Short mmCIF file of C-alpha atoms in Angstrom, two decimals:
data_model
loop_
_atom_site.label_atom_id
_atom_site.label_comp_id
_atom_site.label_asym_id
_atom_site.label_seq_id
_atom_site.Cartn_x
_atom_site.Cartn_y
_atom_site.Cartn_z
CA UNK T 104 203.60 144.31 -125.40
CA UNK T 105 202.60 143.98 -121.90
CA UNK T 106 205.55 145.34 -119.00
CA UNK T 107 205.04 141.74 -117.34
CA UNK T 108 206.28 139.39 -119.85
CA UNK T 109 204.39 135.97 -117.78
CA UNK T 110 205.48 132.95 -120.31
CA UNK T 111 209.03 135.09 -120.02
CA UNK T 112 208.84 134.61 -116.24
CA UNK T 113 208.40 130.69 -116.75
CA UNK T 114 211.09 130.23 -119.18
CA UNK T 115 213.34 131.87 -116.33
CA UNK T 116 211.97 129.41 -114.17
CA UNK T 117 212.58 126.52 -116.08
CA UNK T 118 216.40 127.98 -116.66
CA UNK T 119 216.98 128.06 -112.73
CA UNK T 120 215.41 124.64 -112.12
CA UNK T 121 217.71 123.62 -115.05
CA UNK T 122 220.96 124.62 -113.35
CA UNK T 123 219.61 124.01 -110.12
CA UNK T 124 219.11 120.13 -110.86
CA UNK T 125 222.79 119.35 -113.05
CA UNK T 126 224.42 121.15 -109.68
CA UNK T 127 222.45 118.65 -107.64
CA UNK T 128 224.05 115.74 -110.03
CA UNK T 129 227.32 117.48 -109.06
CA UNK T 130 226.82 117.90 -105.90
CA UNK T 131 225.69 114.39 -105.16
CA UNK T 132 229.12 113.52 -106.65
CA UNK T 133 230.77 115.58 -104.41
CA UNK T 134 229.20 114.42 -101.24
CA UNK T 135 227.24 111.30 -101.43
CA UNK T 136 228.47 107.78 -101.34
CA UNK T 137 227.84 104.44 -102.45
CA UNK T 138 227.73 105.62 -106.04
CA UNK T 139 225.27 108.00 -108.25
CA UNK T 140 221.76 107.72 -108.55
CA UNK T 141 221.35 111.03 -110.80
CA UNK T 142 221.50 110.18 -114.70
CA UNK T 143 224.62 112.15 -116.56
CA UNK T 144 221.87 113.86 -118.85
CA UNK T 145 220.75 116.26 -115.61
CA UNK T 146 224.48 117.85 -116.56
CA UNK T 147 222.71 119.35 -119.50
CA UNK T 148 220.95 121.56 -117.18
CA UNK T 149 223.87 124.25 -117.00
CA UNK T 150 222.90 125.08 -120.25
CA UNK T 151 220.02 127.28 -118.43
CA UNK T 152 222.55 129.98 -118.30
CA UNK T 153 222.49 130.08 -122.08
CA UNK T 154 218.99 130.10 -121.91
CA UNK T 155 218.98 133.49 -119.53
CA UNK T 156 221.56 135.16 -121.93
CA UNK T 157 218.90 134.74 -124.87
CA UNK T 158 215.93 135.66 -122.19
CA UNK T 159 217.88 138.53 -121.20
CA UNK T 160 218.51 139.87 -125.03
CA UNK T 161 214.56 139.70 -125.43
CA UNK T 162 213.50 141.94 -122.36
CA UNK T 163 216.41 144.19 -122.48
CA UNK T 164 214.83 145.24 -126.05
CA UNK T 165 211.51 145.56 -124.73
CA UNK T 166 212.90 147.69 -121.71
CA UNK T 167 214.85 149.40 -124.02
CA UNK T 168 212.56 149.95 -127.22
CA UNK T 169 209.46 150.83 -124.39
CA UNK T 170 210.83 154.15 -123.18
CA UNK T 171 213.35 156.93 -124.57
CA UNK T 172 216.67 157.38 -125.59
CA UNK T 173 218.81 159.97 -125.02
CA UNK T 174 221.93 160.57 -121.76
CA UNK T 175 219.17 160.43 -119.02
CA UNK T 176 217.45 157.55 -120.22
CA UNK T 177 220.77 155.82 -121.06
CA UNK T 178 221.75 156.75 -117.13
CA UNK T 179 218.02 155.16 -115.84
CA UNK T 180 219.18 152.56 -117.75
CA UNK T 181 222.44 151.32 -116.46
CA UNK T 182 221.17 152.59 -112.76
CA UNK T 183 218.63 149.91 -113.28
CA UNK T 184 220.63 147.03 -114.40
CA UNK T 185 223.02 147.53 -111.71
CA UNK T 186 220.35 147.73 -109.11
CA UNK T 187 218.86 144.71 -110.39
CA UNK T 188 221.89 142.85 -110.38
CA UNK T 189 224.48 144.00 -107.33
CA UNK T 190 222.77 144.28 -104.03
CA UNK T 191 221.35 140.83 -104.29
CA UNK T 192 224.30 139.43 -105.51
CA UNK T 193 226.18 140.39 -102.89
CA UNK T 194 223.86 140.01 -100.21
CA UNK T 195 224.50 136.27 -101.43
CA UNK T 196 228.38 136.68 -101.60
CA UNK T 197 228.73 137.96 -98.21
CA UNK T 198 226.08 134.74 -97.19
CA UNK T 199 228.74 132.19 -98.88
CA UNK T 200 231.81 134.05 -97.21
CA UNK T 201 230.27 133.62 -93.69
CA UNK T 202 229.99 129.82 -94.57
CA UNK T 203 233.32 129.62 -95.84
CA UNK T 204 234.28 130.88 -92.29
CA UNK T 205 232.89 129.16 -90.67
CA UNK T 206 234.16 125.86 -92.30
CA UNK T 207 237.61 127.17 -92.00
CA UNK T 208 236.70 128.20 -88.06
CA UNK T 209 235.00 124.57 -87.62
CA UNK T 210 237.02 122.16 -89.78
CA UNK T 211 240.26 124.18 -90.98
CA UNK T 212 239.46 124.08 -94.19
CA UNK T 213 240.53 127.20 -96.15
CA UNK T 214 238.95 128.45 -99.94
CA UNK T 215 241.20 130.45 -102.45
CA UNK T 216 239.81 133.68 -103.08
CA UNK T 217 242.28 135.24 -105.56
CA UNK T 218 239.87 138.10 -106.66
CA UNK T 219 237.83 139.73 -104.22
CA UNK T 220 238.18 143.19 -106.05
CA UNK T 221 236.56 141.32 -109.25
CA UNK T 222 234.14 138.71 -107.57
CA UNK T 223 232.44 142.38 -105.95
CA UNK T 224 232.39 143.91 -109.33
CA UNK T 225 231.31 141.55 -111.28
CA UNK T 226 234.54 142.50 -114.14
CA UNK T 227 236.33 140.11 -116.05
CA UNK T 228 239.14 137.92 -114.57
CA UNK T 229 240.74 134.79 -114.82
CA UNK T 230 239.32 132.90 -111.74
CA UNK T 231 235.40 132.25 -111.05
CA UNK T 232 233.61 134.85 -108.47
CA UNK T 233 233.25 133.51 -104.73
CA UNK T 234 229.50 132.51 -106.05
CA UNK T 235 230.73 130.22 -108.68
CA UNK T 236 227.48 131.08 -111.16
CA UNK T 237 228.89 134.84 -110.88
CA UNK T 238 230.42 134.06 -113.90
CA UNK T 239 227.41 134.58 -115.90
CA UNK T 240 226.46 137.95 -114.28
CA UNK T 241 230.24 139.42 -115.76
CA UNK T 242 228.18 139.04 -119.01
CA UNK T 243 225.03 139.74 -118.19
CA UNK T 244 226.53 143.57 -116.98
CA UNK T 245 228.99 143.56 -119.88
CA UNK T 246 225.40 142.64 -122.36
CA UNK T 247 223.89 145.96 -119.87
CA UNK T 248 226.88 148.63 -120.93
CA UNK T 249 226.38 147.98 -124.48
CA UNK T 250 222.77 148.48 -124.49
CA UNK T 251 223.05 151.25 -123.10
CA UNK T 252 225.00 152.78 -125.48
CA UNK T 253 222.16 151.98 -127.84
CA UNK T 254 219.61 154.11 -125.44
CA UNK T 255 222.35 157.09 -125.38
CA UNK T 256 222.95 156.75 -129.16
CA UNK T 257 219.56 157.83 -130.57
CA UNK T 258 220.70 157.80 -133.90
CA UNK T 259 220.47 153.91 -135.00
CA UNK T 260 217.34 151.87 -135.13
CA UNK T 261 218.15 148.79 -132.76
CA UNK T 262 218.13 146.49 -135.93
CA UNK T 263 221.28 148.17 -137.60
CA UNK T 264 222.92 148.36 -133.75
CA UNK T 265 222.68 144.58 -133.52
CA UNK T 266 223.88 144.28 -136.54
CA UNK T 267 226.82 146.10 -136.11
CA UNK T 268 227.55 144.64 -132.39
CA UNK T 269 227.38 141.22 -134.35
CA UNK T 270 229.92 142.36 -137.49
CA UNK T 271 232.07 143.63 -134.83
CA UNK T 272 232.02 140.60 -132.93
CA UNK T 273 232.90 138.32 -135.99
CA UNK T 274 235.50 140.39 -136.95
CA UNK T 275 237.42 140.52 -133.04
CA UNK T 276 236.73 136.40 -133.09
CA UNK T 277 238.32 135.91 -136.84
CA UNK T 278 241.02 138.29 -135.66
CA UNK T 279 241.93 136.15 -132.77
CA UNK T 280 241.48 138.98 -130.06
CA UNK T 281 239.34 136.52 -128.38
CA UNK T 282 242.22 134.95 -125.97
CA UNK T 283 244.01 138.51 -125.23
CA UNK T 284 242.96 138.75 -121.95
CA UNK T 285 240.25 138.37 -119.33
CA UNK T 286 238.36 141.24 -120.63
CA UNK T 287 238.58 140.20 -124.33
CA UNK T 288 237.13 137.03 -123.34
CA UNK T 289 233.72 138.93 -122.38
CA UNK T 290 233.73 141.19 -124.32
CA UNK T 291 234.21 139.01 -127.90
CA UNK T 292 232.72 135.45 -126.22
CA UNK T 293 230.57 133.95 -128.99
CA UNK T 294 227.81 133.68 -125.89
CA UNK T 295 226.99 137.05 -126.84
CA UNK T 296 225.13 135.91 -130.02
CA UNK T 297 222.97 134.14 -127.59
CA UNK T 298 222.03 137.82 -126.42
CA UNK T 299 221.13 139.10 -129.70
CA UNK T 300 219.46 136.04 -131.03
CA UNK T 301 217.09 137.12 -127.96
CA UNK T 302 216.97 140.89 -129.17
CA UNK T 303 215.99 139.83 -132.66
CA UNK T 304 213.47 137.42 -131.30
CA UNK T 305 212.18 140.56 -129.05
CA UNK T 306 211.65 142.68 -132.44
CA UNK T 307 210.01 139.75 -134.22
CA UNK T 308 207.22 139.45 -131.38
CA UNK T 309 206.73 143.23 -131.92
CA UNK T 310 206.30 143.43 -135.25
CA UNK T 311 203.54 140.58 -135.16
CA UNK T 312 205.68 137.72 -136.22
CA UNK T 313 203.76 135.35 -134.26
CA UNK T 314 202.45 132.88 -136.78
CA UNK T 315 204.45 129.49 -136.09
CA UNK T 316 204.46 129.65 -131.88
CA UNK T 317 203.08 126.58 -131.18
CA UNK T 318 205.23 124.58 -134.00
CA UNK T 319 208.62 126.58 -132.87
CA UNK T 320 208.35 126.00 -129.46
CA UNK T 321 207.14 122.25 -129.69
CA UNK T 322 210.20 121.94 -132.29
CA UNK T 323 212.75 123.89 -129.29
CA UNK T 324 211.55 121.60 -126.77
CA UNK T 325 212.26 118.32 -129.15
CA UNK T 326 215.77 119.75 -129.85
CA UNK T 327 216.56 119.82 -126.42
CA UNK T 328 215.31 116.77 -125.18
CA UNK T 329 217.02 114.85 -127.95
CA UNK T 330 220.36 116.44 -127.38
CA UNK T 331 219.81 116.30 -123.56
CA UNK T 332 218.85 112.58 -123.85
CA UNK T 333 220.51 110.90 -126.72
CA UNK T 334 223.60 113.28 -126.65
CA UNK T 335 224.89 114.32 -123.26
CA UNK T 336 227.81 112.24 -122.76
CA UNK T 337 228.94 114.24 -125.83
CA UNK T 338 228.08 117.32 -125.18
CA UNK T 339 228.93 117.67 -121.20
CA UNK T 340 231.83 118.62 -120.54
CA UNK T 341 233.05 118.68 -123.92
CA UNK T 342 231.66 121.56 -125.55
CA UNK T 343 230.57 123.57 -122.50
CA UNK T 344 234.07 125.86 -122.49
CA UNK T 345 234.02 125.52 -126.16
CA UNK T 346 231.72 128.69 -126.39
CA UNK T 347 231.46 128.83 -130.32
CA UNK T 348 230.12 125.63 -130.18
CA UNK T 349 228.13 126.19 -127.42
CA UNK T 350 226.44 129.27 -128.68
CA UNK T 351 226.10 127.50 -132.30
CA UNK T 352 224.46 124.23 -130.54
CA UNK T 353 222.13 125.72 -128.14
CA UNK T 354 221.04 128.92 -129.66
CA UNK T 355 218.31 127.37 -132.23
CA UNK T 356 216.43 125.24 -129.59
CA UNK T 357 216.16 128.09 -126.80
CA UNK T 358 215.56 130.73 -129.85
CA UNK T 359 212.66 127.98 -130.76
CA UNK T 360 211.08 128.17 -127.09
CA UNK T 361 211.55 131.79 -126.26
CA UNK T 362 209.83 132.75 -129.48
CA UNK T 363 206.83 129.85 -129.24
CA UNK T 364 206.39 130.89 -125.63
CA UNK T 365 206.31 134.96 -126.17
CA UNK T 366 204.51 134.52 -129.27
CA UNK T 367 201.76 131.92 -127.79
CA UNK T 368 201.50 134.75 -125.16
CA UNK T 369 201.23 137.47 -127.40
CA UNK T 370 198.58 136.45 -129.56
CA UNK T 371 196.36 134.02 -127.51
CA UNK T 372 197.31 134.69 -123.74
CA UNK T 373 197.63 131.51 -122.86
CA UNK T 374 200.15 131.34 -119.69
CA UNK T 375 202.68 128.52 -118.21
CA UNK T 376 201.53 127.34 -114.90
CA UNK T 377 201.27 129.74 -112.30
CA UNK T 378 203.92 127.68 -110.28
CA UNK T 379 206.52 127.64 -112.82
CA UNK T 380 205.92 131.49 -112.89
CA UNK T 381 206.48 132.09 -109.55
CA UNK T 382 209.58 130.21 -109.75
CA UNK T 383 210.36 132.78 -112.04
CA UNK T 384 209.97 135.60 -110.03
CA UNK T 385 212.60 133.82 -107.53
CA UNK T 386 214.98 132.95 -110.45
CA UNK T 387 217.69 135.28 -109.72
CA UNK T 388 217.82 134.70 -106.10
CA UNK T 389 217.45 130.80 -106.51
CA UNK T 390 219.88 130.85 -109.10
CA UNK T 391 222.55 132.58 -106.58
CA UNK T 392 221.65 131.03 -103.01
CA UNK T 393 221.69 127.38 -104.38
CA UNK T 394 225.45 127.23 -104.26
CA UNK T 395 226.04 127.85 -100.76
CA UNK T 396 222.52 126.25 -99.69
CA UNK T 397 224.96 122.67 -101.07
CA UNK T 398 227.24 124.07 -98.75
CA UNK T 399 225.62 123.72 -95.86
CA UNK T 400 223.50 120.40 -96.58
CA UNK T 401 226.37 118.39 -98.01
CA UNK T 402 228.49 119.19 -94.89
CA UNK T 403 226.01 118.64 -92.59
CA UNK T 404 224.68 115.32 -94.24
CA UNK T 405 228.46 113.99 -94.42
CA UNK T 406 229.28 114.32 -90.99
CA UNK T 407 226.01 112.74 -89.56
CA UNK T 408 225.11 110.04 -92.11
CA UNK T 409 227.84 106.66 -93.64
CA UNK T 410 228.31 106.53 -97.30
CA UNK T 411 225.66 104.47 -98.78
CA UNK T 412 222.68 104.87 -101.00
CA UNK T 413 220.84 106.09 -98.31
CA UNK T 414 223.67 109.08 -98.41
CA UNK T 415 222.83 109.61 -101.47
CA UNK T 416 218.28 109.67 -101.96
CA UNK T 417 218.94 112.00 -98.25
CA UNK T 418 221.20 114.21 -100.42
CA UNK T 419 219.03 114.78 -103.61
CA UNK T 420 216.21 115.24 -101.06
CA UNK T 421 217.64 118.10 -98.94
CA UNK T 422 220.17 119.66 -101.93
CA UNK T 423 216.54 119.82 -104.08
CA UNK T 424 214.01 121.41 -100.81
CA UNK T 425 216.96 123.52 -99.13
CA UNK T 426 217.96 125.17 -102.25
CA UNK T 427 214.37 125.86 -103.12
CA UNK T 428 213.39 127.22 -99.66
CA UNK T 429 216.65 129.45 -99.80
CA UNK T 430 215.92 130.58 -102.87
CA UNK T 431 212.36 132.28 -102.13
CA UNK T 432 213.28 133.14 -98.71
CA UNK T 433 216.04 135.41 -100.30
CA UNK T 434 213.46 136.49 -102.22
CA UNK T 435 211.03 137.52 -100.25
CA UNK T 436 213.37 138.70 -97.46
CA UNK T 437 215.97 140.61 -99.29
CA UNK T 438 215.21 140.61 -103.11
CA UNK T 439 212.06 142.52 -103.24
CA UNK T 440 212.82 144.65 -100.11
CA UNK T 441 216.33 146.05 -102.01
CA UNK T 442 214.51 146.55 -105.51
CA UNK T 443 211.81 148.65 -103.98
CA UNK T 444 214.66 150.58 -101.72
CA UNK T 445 216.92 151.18 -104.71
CA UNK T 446 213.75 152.21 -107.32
CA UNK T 447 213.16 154.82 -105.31
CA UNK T 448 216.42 155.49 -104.94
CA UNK T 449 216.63 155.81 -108.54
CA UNK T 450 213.25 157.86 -108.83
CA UNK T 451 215.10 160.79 -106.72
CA UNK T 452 218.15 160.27 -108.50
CA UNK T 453 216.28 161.14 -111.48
CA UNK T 454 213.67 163.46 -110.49
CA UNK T 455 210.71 161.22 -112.02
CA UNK T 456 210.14 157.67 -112.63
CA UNK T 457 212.11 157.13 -116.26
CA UNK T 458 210.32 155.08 -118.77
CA UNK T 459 213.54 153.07 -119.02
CA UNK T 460 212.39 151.47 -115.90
CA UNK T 461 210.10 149.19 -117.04
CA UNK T 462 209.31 146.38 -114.66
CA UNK T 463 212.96 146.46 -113.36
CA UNK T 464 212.38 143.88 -110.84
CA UNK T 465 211.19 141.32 -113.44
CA UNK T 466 214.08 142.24 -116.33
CA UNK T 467 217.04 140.36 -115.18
#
């Protein structure tokens, strides 16, 4: 398999733009006037997050199952993860707490933040992180730790690890120790069968399972669209905290696409557009800037323009380009300048460039 998964870096794309638009449809709630414009089905967009969590199963296997095993690799690994997540994440924290000043400098308006210690870390509690979408990343490190303890552990083939991440999983959720605490609800959240649907796609691709691409991901994208169009006033809110449900009703579909796209890639090259790619690349810093970009436009936009419809096509407009520009500014400016600074970093750290490190800016 290649290091640069490209049809991998679209489907991230599409997951951003996917959360980026049903926060728009919030935020035009929130703001605008004069009613809503936005149709409830955009909601269905937050479901990009469970779209990552499979994405993120899938290259953490072919990070993993490209280069060794063993303490030092296991170390590489978890140094990489954590440089790929933390210093852009809170490069975008510290962004949303200057606005949050300033709107409580400006307009004495204050914003609970019961868990600064947590919202830093990125470790389980019972209130969102500052950057509400933070919530995701307390998986995404938790999914990190236990890979890694499949690169230190040479012994098991990744197959029989999965399998007995899943077993264990079952047996915590039939046990009940789902509710215990905050940690218990990371650590045994049925979202985490998202994650190793996306391993097991991962090993599939590799071992030339690649026949039915176009049919699977033609079949994901039909899924989608009928629950997203015929089904949303069901599904959202309803079953988005229910996360058995969740996991059990968008797993297949995303499985469908991540698998058609990989596999399409895999055996004929044939790439998503080159823009959707891009996107991509920006994903993680779109997906954490877009919050407080809303910030800024919807207060702006409310003080200077009445409530009308007007409000509202002015709103979709600037929440859409603002976010988008912030997104690959961040990017540009302070994503890829902090993953070069902290891979070699981590290539000091550890004497020569690990194998573990494959494509580390690209495997979020």
């Amino acid at each position: 398999m290649k290091e640069r998964l490209e049809n991998i870096q679209a489907l991230r794309g599409g997951a951003a733009l996917m959360v980026l638009f049903a926060h728009v449809k919030g935020a035009e709630i929130d703001y605008g006037g004069g009613g809503t414009i936005l149709p409830h089905f955009l909601y269905m967009g937050v479901v990009g997050v469970d779209l990552f969590f499979l994405i993120s199963g899938f290259v953490m296997t072919h990070v993993a199952l490209s280069g060794a095993r063993g303490g030092v690799a296991a170390k590489r690994f978890i140094y990489n993860r954590a440089a790929r997540i933390y210093p852009v994440y809170w490069a975008a924290t510290l962004i949303l707490m200057l606005l949050y000043a300033g709107k409580h400098y400006f307009f004495a308006e204050a914003t609970p933040f019961p868990n600064p210690v947590a919202t830093f870390l990125l470790t389980p509690s019972d209130f969102y992180p500052l950057v509400p979408v933070g919530w995701t990343l307390v998986h995404e490190m938790y999914f990190y730790v236990v890979f890694a303890l499949f690169v230190l552990w040479s012994a098991p083939k990744l197959p029989q690890f999965l399998g007995l991440w899943a077993a264990t999983l079952l047996a915590a959720l039939a046990l009940g120790f789902f509710s215990a605490n905050a940690w218990t609800k990371i650590a045994f959240n049925p979202l985490t069968f998202e994650f190793i649907a996306g391993a097991m796609i991962a090993l599939a691709i590799r071992r030339g399972v690649t026949r039915l691409a176009l049919p699977a991901l033609l079949a994901g994208v039909a899924i989608f669209a009928v629950q997203s169009l015929f089904f949303a006033d069901s599904l959202y809110p309803n079953v988005m905290g229910q996360f058995a449900w969740r996991a059990a009703i968008f797993t297949p579909p995303f499985a469908l696409i991540l698998y058609g796209a990989a596999a399409i890639e895999r055996t004929s090259g044939k790439l998503a557009p080159a823009w959707l790619r891009k996107t991509g690349d920006a994903s993680y810093s779109l997906y954490l800037i877009h919050v407080p970009a809303f910030l800024v436009v919807g207060k702006l936009v409310s003080l200077v323009v009445p409530d009308t419809r007007l409000d509202n096509i002015l709103l979709i407009a600037l929440f859409t380009a603002s976010a988008i520009a912030a997104g690959f500014a961040l990017h540009h400016f302070v994503e890829r300048p902090l993953l070069g600074f902290t891979r070699r970093i981590g290539d000091r750290l550890f004497a020569a460039k690990s194998q573990t490190s494959v494509a580390p800016e690209k495997a979020w």
